[in-house]
Amino acid sequence: MTTTAPVPDDRAPLDPDGPPAPGAARAPAGTPAPGTAAASGSAPDTAADRSAAAPGSSPWQLARRELRRRPAVRVSLCIVLLFVLMAVGAPWLGGLGGWSPHEFDKSAVDPYLGGQPLGALGGISPEHWLGVEPVTGRDLYARVVHGAQVSLLIAFAATAIVVLAGTAAGIAAGYFGGRTDTVLSRLMDLTMSFPSLIFMIALLSVAKDVNRIVLMTAVIGIFGWPGIARVVRGQTLSLKHREYVDAARVGGAGPWRILTREILPGVAGPVIAYTTLLIPGMISTEAALSYLGVGVRPPTPSWGQMIAESVAYYETDPMYFVIPSVFLFLAVLAFTLLGDALRDILDPRGGRT
C-alpha cells in the first residue's frame, strides 16, 4: 500500500509558546511581536522609555541628547549663555562702547527740548550703540550690560539660597519624619502664608545704610525656599523605603551617608529642573522691586530701575522703555523655556502632574 505524505494546512494555528506549526507562514526577521509598542505603531515617547531604550545613559547624557533635538531649546540655551557672558564680562563689554554707565554726555541730548536725545531712535549712533538716557545722556548700552550683571547676580544668588535651604529642609523632613517633619512642614506653611511681596517692600523700605544687593538677595531667598522644600520632601518620602536605601541602612550606613549617597542623587533631577524654573521668577522679582523703587538704588543700573525711569518718557522717547524691556523679556523667556525642557526630561512625572 502506498503511503501519502500529509498535505500542509496553511490554516493551522500558531502556538505562541511553542514552535510554529508545519506550513505556517514565518514572520520576517526583525518583525516585532504582536502587542509590542512598535507593532501597534506607537513609539516610546517618554523620558523613561527613552532612557530604557539607551542602556547606560545617565540623566545628564539623556538631557544633552534631548536638548539637541529641540531647536527652541537650543536657541534659549544660546540666549542664556549670552546673558551669562554679558553679566560676567560686564566691565569689559560695557567699556567696548567707550562710555561708563555713570558718565554723562550732555552733547547727546537737546537742552531746548527737555533733554530729549538727539537723533532718531533715542539717539542711536556709532558713539551710542543703543542710544542714551533723556536729560542725562548716559549710554544705554553700558547701563544695560551692567544692569544684566546686577539682575543676574541677584537672581543666581537668591536661587542658590533657595535651592540649598529648600533641599536640606525637604530631605530632612521626608527622611526623618516625626517631629522633624512636623516642625519643618509647619515652618514651610508659615513662610508661604506671608504676603511675601508686601513684606519685601516694607523691609527694603526701612533698611537704609545697607548693601542693597546683599539685602535683596537675602530677602528674596528667605521667602522662596518652601516651594522646593515641598517638592524634595515628596520625592524623599518615595525614596526612603526603596531597596537600595534599606540595603544601605542594613549595611550600617549612617543617616548622613544615606542622605548624601542614596537620597540626594535620587532627587537631583527634580531639583535641577525646579532650579532652572526659579531663575526667571527671581529675575522678575528683582525687576519688580527695583521698578517699585525699593530695590537697587541709583546710580547702580538695573533693568527694573531703567524701566521705572523710562515711564515718564515712553511717549517722547519710546526706545528708552523698549530696550531694557526687551532684554528683561528675552532673559525671562529663555530661562523659562530651558527650565520647562529640563523638567520634561529630568522629571517627566512632575511635568505631567
mmCIF file of C-alpha atoms in Angstrom:
data_model
loop_
_atom_site.group_PDB
_atom_site.id
_atom_site.type_symbol
_atom_site.label_atom_id
_atom_site.label_comp_id
_atom_site.label_asym_id
_atom_site.label_seq_id
_atom_site.Cartn_x
_atom_site.Cartn_y
_atom_site.Cartn_z
ATOM 1 C CA MET A 1 0.000 0.000 0.000
ATOM 2 C CA THR A 2 1.320 3.433 -0.923
ATOM 3 C CA THR A 3 1.648 5.923 1.956
ATOM 4 C CA THR A 4 0.767 9.532 1.086
ATOM 5 C CA ALA A 5 2.542 12.351 2.926
ATOM 6 C CA PRO A 6 0.169 14.707 4.722
ATOM 7 C CA VAL A 7 -0.634 17.947 2.912
ATOM 8 C CA PRO A 8 0.418 21.045 4.925
ATOM 9 C CA ASP A 9 -2.516 23.080 6.128
ATOM 10 C CA ASP A 10 -1.832 26.833 5.882
ATOM 11 C CA ARG A 11 -4.679 27.465 8.248
ATOM 12 C CA ALA A 12 -3.003 25.623 11.135
ATOM 13 C CA PRO A 13 -2.991 27.855 14.257
ATOM 14 C CA LEU A 14 0.219 29.192 15.653
ATOM 15 C CA ASP A 15 1.253 28.297 19.178
ATOM 16 C CA PRO A 16 2.768 31.416 20.733
ATOM 17 C CA ASP A 17 4.638 29.330 23.302
ATOM 18 C CA GLY A 18 5.942 26.627 21.030
ATOM 19 C CA PRO A 19 7.433 26.157 17.579
ATOM 20 C CA PRO A 20 5.406 27.287 14.582
ATOM 21 C CA ALA A 21 3.038 24.761 13.095
ATOM 22 C CA PRO A 22 4.186 22.985 9.935
ATOM 23 C CA GLY A 23 3.493 25.100 6.912
ATOM 24 C CA ALA A 24 2.659 28.198 8.891
ATOM 25 C CA ALA A 25 3.945 31.479 7.411
ATOM 26 C CA ARG A 26 7.042 32.732 9.192
ATOM 27 C CA ALA A 27 7.331 36.399 10.115
ATOM 28 C CA PRO A 28 10.257 38.210 8.510
ATOM 29 C CA ALA A 29 13.330 38.664 10.670
ATOM 30 C CA GLY A 30 13.196 41.795 12.789
ATOM 31 C CA THR A 31 9.363 41.988 12.812
ATOM 32 C CA PRO A 32 8.171 42.905 16.317
ATOM 33 C CA ALA A 33 5.949 40.549 18.155
ATOM 34 C CA PRO A 34 2.222 41.341 18.326
ATOM 35 C CA GLY A 35 1.260 43.583 21.227
ATOM 36 C CA THR A 36 4.541 45.469 21.372
ATOM 37 C CA ALA A 37 4.742 49.242 21.078
ATOM 38 C CA ALA A 38 6.327 49.039 17.636
ATOM 39 C CA ALA A 39 3.682 46.622 16.382
ATOM 40 C CA SER A 40 0.879 48.891 17.473
ATOM 41 C CA GLY A 41 2.534 51.824 15.700
ATOM 42 C CA SER A 42 3.343 53.816 18.849
ATOM 43 C CA ALA A 43 6.976 54.529 19.711
ATOM 44 C CA PRO A 44 8.135 55.214 23.238
ATOM 45 C CA ASP A 45 7.808 58.933 23.792
ATOM 46 C CA THR A 46 8.536 59.435 27.447
ATOM 47 C CA ALA A 47 11.850 60.181 29.042
ATOM 48 C CA ALA A 48 11.689 56.899 30.984
ATOM 49 C CA ASP A 49 11.135 54.869 27.802
ATOM 50 C CA ARG A 50 13.966 56.651 26.024
ATOM 51 C CA SER A 51 16.244 56.052 28.986
ATOM 52 C CA ALA A 52 15.339 52.356 28.964
ATOM 53 C CA ALA A 53 15.973 52.176 25.236
ATOM 54 C CA ALA A 54 19.501 53.508 25.760
ATOM 55 C CA PRO A 55 21.119 51.419 28.495
ATOM 56 C CA GLY A 56 23.885 53.098 30.449
ATOM 57 C CA SER A 57 22.630 56.616 29.782
ATOM 58 C CA SER A 58 22.990 58.939 32.744
ATOM 59 C CA PRO A 59 20.429 61.731 33.343
ATOM 60 C CA TRP A 60 22.945 64.297 32.055
ATOM 61 C CA GLN A 61 23.576 62.279 28.868
ATOM 62 C CA LEU A 62 19.837 61.935 28.357
ATOM 63 C CA ALA A 63 19.356 65.679 28.921
ATOM 64 C CA ARG A 64 22.102 66.600 26.440
ATOM 65 C CA ARG A 65 20.686 64.233 23.830
ATOM 66 C CA GLU A 66 17.159 65.551 24.210
ATOM 67 C CA LEU A 67 18.204 69.211 24.268
ATOM 68 C CA ARG A 68 19.978 68.763 20.941
ATOM 69 C CA ARG A 69 16.720 67.558 19.402
ATOM 70 C CA ARG A 70 14.741 70.692 20.283
ATOM 71 C CA PRO A 71 15.534 73.783 18.193
ATOM 72 C CA ALA A 72 13.682 76.192 20.501
ATOM 73 C CA VAL A 73 15.632 74.926 23.490
ATOM 74 C CA ARG A 74 18.936 75.303 21.649
ATOM 75 C CA VAL A 75 18.086 78.928 20.888
ATOM 76 C CA SER A 76 17.083 79.502 24.518
ATOM 77 C CA LEU A 77 20.318 77.935 25.730
ATOM 78 C CA CYS A 78 22.326 80.236 23.449
ATOM 79 C CA ILE A 79 20.466 83.285 24.797
ATOM 80 C CA VAL A 80 21.055 82.144 28.381
ATOM 81 C CA LEU A 81 24.773 81.695 27.732
ATOM 82 C CA LEU A 82 24.881 85.116 26.076
ATOM 83 C CA PHE A 83 23.341 86.790 29.131
ATOM 84 C CA VAL A 84 25.645 84.907 31.492
ATOM 85 C CA LEU A 85 28.682 86.010 29.490
ATOM 86 C CA MET A 86 27.307 89.539 29.443
ATOM 87 C CA ALA A 87 26.966 89.529 33.233
ATOM 88 C CA VAL A 88 30.402 88.013 33.830
ATOM 89 C CA GLY A 89 32.180 90.299 31.368
ATOM 90 C CA ALA A 90 30.140 93.453 32.062
ATOM 91 C CA PRO A 91 33.133 95.696 32.918
ATOM 92 C CA TRP A 92 34.933 94.704 29.718
ATOM 93 C CA LEU A 93 31.877 94.563 27.431
ATOM 94 C CA GLY A 94 30.498 97.831 28.796
ATOM 95 C CA GLY A 95 33.787 99.546 28.011
ATOM 96 C CA LEU A 96 33.674 98.499 24.343
ATOM 97 C CA GLY A 97 31.293 101.351 23.630
ATOM 98 C CA GLY A 98 33.693 103.835 25.157
ATOM 99 C CA TRP A 99 31.306 105.033 27.873
ATOM 100 C CA SER A 100 30.884 104.318 31.558
ATOM 101 C CA PRO A 101 27.352 103.546 32.827
ATOM 102 C CA HIS A 102 27.597 106.610 35.116
ATOM 103 C CA GLU A 103 29.143 109.039 32.595
ATOM 104 C CA PHE A 104 27.004 111.918 31.338
ATOM 105 C CA ASP A 105 27.106 113.061 27.716
ATOM 106 C CA LYS A 106 25.354 116.412 27.530
ATOM 107 C CA SER A 107 26.208 116.712 23.833
ATOM 108 C CA ALA A 108 23.887 113.745 23.067
ATOM 109 C CA VAL A 109 20.724 115.464 24.362
ATOM 110 C CA ASP A 110 18.931 118.646 23.364
ATOM 111 C CA PRO A 111 18.589 121.030 26.355
ATOM 112 C CA TYR A 112 15.959 123.061 24.495
ATOM 113 C CA LEU A 113 13.627 120.035 24.158
ATOM 114 C CA GLY A 114 13.649 118.926 27.760
ATOM 115 C CA GLY A 115 16.797 116.861 27.364
ATOM 116 C CA GLN A 116 15.490 114.612 24.583
ATOM 117 C CA PRO A 117 18.157 112.523 22.817
ATOM 118 C CA LEU A 118 19.468 113.942 19.591
ATOM 119 C CA GLY A 119 18.866 111.838 16.506
ATOM 120 C CA ALA A 120 16.420 109.085 15.655
ATOM 121 C CA LEU A 121 15.546 106.023 17.789
ATOM 122 C CA GLY A 122 16.567 107.526 21.088
ATOM 123 C CA GLY A 123 19.956 108.781 19.954
ATOM 124 C CA ILE A 124 21.294 105.519 18.474
ATOM 125 C CA SER A 125 24.573 106.345 16.725
ATOM 126 C CA PRO A 126 28.107 104.980 16.265
ATOM 127 C CA GLU A 127 29.007 106.606 19.575
ATOM 128 C CA HIS A 128 25.979 105.294 21.478
ATOM 129 C CA TRP A 129 25.022 101.846 20.157
ATOM 130 C CA LEU A 130 21.656 101.647 21.933
ATOM 131 C CA GLY A 131 21.010 105.349 22.389
ATOM 132 C CA VAL A 132 21.164 107.481 25.517
ATOM 133 C CA GLU A 133 19.041 108.338 28.512
ATOM 134 C CA PRO A 134 16.982 111.504 28.266
ATOM 135 C CA VAL A 135 18.252 114.509 30.248
ATOM 136 C CA THR A 136 21.440 112.809 31.491
ATOM 137 C CA GLY A 137 22.774 111.440 28.203
ATOM 138 C CA ARG A 138 24.132 108.267 29.863
ATOM 139 C CA ASP A 139 24.911 105.474 27.423
ATOM 140 C CA LEU A 140 22.139 102.840 27.349
ATOM 141 C CA TYR A 141 24.403 100.071 26.089
ATOM 142 C CA ALA A 142 26.731 100.395 29.086
ATOM 143 C CA ARG A 143 23.813 100.607 31.517
ATOM 144 C CA VAL A 144 22.015 97.593 30.021
ATOM 145 C CA VAL A 145 25.157 95.460 30.176
ATOM 146 C CA HIS A 146 25.881 96.424 33.789
ATOM 147 C CA GLY A 147 22.188 96.014 34.576
ATOM 148 C CA ALA A 148 22.439 92.407 33.388
ATOM 149 C CA GLN A 149 25.242 91.837 35.881
ATOM 150 C CA VAL A 150 23.175 93.201 38.777
ATOM 151 C CA SER A 151 19.945 91.419 37.821
ATOM 152 C CA LEU A 152 21.537 88.024 37.169
ATOM 153 C CA LEU A 153 23.793 88.251 40.222
ATOM 154 C CA ILE A 154 20.785 88.776 42.498
ATOM 155 C CA ALA A 155 18.762 86.103 40.679
ATOM 156 C CA PHE A 156 21.509 83.444 40.809
ATOM 157 C CA ALA A 157 22.487 84.188 44.415
ATOM 158 C CA ALA A 158 18.873 84.144 45.627
ATOM 159 C CA THR A 159 18.234 80.920 43.699
ATOM 160 C CA ALA A 160 21.281 79.307 45.316
ATOM 161 C CA ILE A 161 19.959 80.211 48.788
ATOM 162 C CA VAL A 162 16.511 78.874 47.940
ATOM 163 C CA VAL A 163 17.809 75.599 46.478
ATOM 164 C CA LEU A 164 20.264 74.869 49.301
ATOM 165 C CA ALA A 165 17.824 75.709 52.100
ATOM 166 C CA GLY A 166 14.847 74.056 50.426
ATOM 167 C CA THR A 167 16.718 70.868 49.526
ATOM 168 C CA ALA A 168 18.160 70.483 53.032
ATOM 169 C CA ALA A 169 14.793 71.096 54.713
ATOM 170 C CA GLY A 170 12.897 68.844 52.307
ATOM 171 C CA ILE A 171 15.301 65.898 52.650
ATOM 172 C CA ALA A 172 15.362 66.207 56.441
ATOM 173 C CA ALA A 173 11.566 66.396 56.709
ATOM 174 C CA GLY A 174 10.970 63.488 54.339
ATOM 175 C CA TYR A 175 13.641 61.144 55.691
ATOM 176 C CA PHE A 176 13.422 61.626 59.455
ATOM 177 C CA GLY A 177 9.660 62.179 59.676
ATOM 178 C CA GLY A 178 8.018 62.512 63.072
ATOM 179 C CA ARG A 179 8.618 65.753 64.923
ATOM 180 C CA THR A 180 11.237 66.889 62.412
ATOM 181 C CA ASP A 181 8.730 66.608 59.583
ATOM 182 C CA THR A 182 6.021 68.330 61.634
ATOM 183 C CA VAL A 183 8.199 71.298 62.618
ATOM 184 C CA LEU A 184 9.633 71.814 59.135
ATOM 185 C CA SER A 185 6.264 71.395 57.432
ATOM 186 C CA ARG A 186 4.643 73.950 59.726
ATOM 187 C CA LEU A 187 7.562 76.318 59.074
ATOM 188 C CA MET A 188 7.004 75.879 55.324
ATOM 189 C CA ASP A 189 3.295 76.670 55.753
ATOM 190 C CA LEU A 190 4.062 79.707 57.922
ATOM 191 C CA THR A 191 6.569 81.112 55.420
ATOM 192 C CA MET A 192 4.255 80.550 52.470
ATOM 193 C CA SER A 193 1.360 82.233 54.296
ATOM 194 C CA PHE A 194 3.225 85.552 54.460
ATOM 195 C CA PRO A 195 2.363 88.116 51.766
ATOM 196 C CA SER A 196 5.957 87.990 50.583
ATOM 197 C CA LEU A 197 5.899 90.925 48.158
ATOM 198 C CA ILE A 198 4.402 93.313 50.723
ATOM 199 C CA PHE A 199 6.878 92.141 53.367
ATOM 200 C CA MET A 200 9.791 92.580 50.932
ATOM 201 C CA ILE A 201 8.684 96.122 50.109
ATOM 202 C CA ALA A 202 8.305 97.013 53.795
ATOM 203 C CA LEU A 203 11.657 95.510 54.796
ATOM 204 C CA LEU A 204 13.561 97.062 51.906
ATOM 205 C CA SER A 205 11.935 100.442 52.551
ATOM 206 C CA VAL A 206 13.043 100.721 56.173
ATOM 207 C CA ALA A 207 16.578 99.413 55.571
ATOM 208 C CA LYS A 208 18.791 102.394 54.854
ATOM 209 C CA ASP A 209 22.562 102.092 55.164
ATOM 210 C CA VAL A 210 22.960 98.518 53.899
ATOM 211 C CA ASN A 211 24.206 96.874 50.751
ATOM 212 C CA ARG A 212 21.066 96.712 48.622
ATOM 213 C CA ILE A 213 22.250 93.759 46.513
ATOM 214 C CA VAL A 214 23.004 91.642 49.593
ATOM 215 C CA LEU A 215 19.753 92.664 51.270
ATOM 216 C CA MET A 216 17.623 91.902 48.215
ATOM 217 C CA THR A 217 19.319 88.527 47.778
ATOM 218 C CA ALA A 218 18.660 87.577 51.409
ATOM 219 C CA VAL A 219 15.055 88.778 51.425
ATOM 220 C CA ILE A 220 14.134 87.035 48.180
ATOM 221 C CA GLY A 221 15.850 83.835 49.331
ATOM 222 C CA ILE A 222 14.061 83.789 52.691
ATOM 223 C CA PHE A 223 10.624 83.645 51.093
ATOM 224 C CA GLY A 224 11.454 81.283 48.235
ATOM 225 C CA TRP A 225 12.642 78.048 49.874
ATOM 226 C CA PRO A 226 9.317 76.410 50.942
ATOM 227 C CA GLY A 227 8.274 75.596 47.375
ATOM 228 C CA ILE A 228 11.310 73.489 46.531
ATOM 229 C CA ALA A 229 11.308 72.044 50.074
ATOM 230 C CA ARG A 230 7.872 70.559 49.471
ATOM 231 C CA VAL A 231 8.953 69.059 46.150
ATOM 232 C CA VAL A 232 12.053 67.484 47.709
ATOM 233 C CA ARG A 233 10.092 66.224 50.722
ATOM 234 C CA GLY A 234 7.660 64.367 48.468
ATOM 235 C CA GLN A 235 10.485 62.824 46.455
ATOM 236 C CA THR A 236 12.293 61.786 49.648
ATOM 237 C CA LEU A 237 9.183 60.083 51.021
ATOM 238 C CA SER A 238 9.006 57.957 47.871
ATOM 239 C CA LEU A 239 12.717 57.062 48.007
ATOM 240 C CA LYS A 240 13.480 56.345 51.660
ATOM 241 C CA HIS A 241 11.912 52.857 51.589
ATOM 242 C CA ARG A 242 13.474 51.723 48.305
ATOM 243 C CA GLU A 243 15.505 48.513 48.343
ATOM 244 C CA TYR A 244 18.890 50.178 47.892
ATOM 245 C CA VAL A 245 18.192 52.577 50.778
ATOM 246 C CA ASP A 246 17.157 49.692 53.035
ATOM 247 C CA ALA A 247 20.267 47.774 51.969
ATOM 248 C CA ALA A 248 22.489 50.734 52.884
ATOM 249 C CA ARG A 249 20.732 51.052 56.232
ATOM 250 C CA VAL A 250 21.150 47.326 56.986
ATOM 251 C CA GLY A 251 24.794 47.566 55.912
ATOM 252 C CA GLY A 252 25.461 50.014 58.738
ATOM 253 C CA ALA A 253 25.396 53.325 56.818
ATOM 254 C CA GLY A 254 24.553 56.328 58.962
ATOM 255 C CA PRO A 255 21.846 58.909 58.184
ATOM 256 C CA TRP A 256 24.340 61.402 56.713
ATOM 257 C CA ARG A 257 25.755 58.825 54.297
ATOM 258 C CA ILE A 258 22.290 57.642 53.284
ATOM 259 C CA LEU A 259 21.079 61.193 52.713
ATOM 260 C CA THR A 260 24.102 62.238 50.641
ATOM 261 C CA ARG A 261 24.830 58.977 48.785
ATOM 262 C CA GLU A 262 21.386 57.448 48.296
ATOM 263 C CA ILE A 263 18.626 60.054 48.671
ATOM 264 C CA LEU A 264 20.267 63.181 47.225
ATOM 265 C CA PRO A 265 21.112 61.628 43.807
ATOM 266 C CA GLY A 266 17.502 60.466 43.547
ATOM 267 C CA VAL A 267 16.100 63.982 43.999
ATOM 268 C CA ALA A 268 18.763 65.701 41.871
ATOM 269 C CA GLY A 269 16.677 65.616 38.676
ATOM 270 C CA PRO A 270 13.608 67.436 40.063
ATOM 271 C CA VAL A 271 15.862 69.882 41.941
ATOM 272 C CA ILE A 272 17.775 70.817 38.769
ATOM 273 C CA ALA A 273 14.539 71.241 36.832
ATOM 274 C CA TYR A 274 12.999 73.352 39.616
ATOM 275 C CA THR A 275 16.148 75.472 39.848
ATOM 276 C CA THR A 276 16.037 76.498 36.196
ATOM 277 C CA LEU A 277 12.396 77.450 36.623
ATOM 278 C CA LEU A 278 13.209 79.530 39.712
ATOM 279 C CA ILE A 279 15.720 81.806 37.960
ATOM 280 C CA PRO A 280 13.233 83.658 35.693
ATOM 281 C CA GLY A 281 10.992 84.257 38.706
ATOM 282 C CA MET A 282 13.939 85.700 40.633
ATOM 283 C CA ILE A 283 14.842 87.984 37.714
ATOM 284 C CA SER A 284 11.244 89.222 37.567
ATOM 285 C CA THR A 285 11.115 89.739 41.339
ATOM 286 C CA GLU A 286 14.291 91.826 41.332
ATOM 287 C CA ALA A 287 12.997 93.880 38.411
ATOM 288 C CA ALA A 288 9.638 94.401 40.144
ATOM 289 C CA LEU A 289 11.246 95.561 43.397
ATOM 290 C CA SER A 290 13.587 97.921 41.541
ATOM 291 C CA TYR A 291 10.627 99.192 39.482
ATOM 292 C CA LEU A 292 8.759 99.978 42.712
ATOM 293 C CA GLY A 293 11.753 101.935 43.985
ATOM 294 C CA VAL A 294 12.776 99.656 46.868
ATOM 295 C CA GLY A 295 15.387 97.621 45.010
ATOM 296 C CA VAL A 296 18.741 98.672 43.637
ATOM 297 C CA ARG A 297 19.273 102.388 44.057
ATOM 298 C CA PRO A 298 20.739 104.820 41.532
ATOM 299 C CA PRO A 299 23.297 105.212 40.147
ATOM 300 C CA THR A 300 23.670 101.391 40.145
ATOM 301 C CA PRO A 301 21.956 100.270 36.923
ATOM 302 C CA SER A 302 19.189 97.681 36.932
ATOM 303 C CA TRP A 303 16.700 96.636 34.262
ATOM 304 C CA GLY A 304 13.722 97.221 36.555
ATOM 305 C CA GLN A 305 15.032 100.590 37.617
ATOM 306 C CA MET A 306 15.588 101.642 33.976
ATOM 307 C CA ILE A 307 12.040 100.605 33.066
ATOM 308 C CA ALA A 308 10.672 102.613 36.000
ATOM 309 C CA GLU A 309 12.604 105.712 34.937
ATOM 310 C CA SER A 310 11.519 105.322 31.316
ATOM 311 C CA VAL A 311 7.800 105.517 32.117
ATOM 312 C CA ALA A 312 7.956 109.319 32.105
ATOM 313 C CA TYR A 313 9.445 109.313 28.590
ATOM 314 C CA TYR A 314 7.675 106.457 26.802
ATOM 315 C CA GLU A 315 5.671 108.888 24.640
ATOM 316 C CA THR A 316 8.571 111.130 23.626
ATOM 317 C CA ASP A 317 11.395 108.558 23.713
ATOM 318 C CA PRO A 318 9.905 105.035 23.448
ATOM 319 C CA MET A 319 13.302 103.395 22.834
ATOM 320 C CA TYR A 320 14.319 104.198 26.394
ATOM 321 C CA PHE A 321 11.443 101.968 27.508
ATOM 322 C CA VAL A 322 11.765 99.301 24.800
ATOM 323 C CA ILE A 323 15.460 98.435 25.148
ATOM 324 C CA PRO A 324 15.589 97.333 28.835
ATOM 325 C CA SER A 325 12.151 95.730 28.465
ATOM 326 C CA VAL A 326 13.354 93.597 25.551
ATOM 327 C CA PHE A 327 16.407 92.435 27.469
ATOM 328 C CA LEU A 328 14.273 91.550 30.508
ATOM 329 C CA PHE A 329 11.735 89.738 28.324
ATOM 330 C CA LEU A 330 14.382 87.692 26.498
ATOM 331 C CA ALA A 331 16.121 86.684 29.727
ATOM 332 C CA VAL A 332 12.904 85.517 31.401
ATOM 333 C CA LEU A 333 11.659 83.732 28.267
ATOM 334 C CA ALA A 334 14.949 81.920 27.632
ATOM 335 C CA PHE A 335 15.293 80.667 31.212
ATOM 336 C CA THR A 336 11.625 79.621 31.265
ATOM 337 C CA LEU A 337 11.857 77.576 28.043
ATOM 338 C CA LEU A 338 15.082 75.945 29.214
ATOM 339 C CA GLY A 339 13.544 75.141 32.593
ATOM 340 C CA ASP A 340 10.429 73.612 31.010
ATOM 341 C CA ALA A 341 12.578 71.399 28.790
ATOM 342 C CA LEU A 342 14.748 70.208 31.681
ATOM 343 C CA ARG A 343 11.655 69.489 33.761
ATOM 344 C CA ASP A 344 10.162 67.360 30.975
ATOM 345 C CA ILE A 345 13.437 65.426 30.619
ATOM 346 C CA LEU A 346 14.624 65.042 34.204
ATOM 347 C CA ASP A 347 11.246 64.944 35.962
ATOM 348 C CA PRO A 348 8.654 63.727 33.427
ATOM 349 C CA ARG A 349 6.124 62.670 36.056
ATOM 350 C CA GLY A 350 6.320 66.059 37.769
ATOM 351 C CA GLY A 351 5.901 67.786 34.393
ATOM 352 C CA ARG A 352 2.740 65.829 33.641
ATOM 353 C CA THR A 353 1.226 66.452 37.042
#
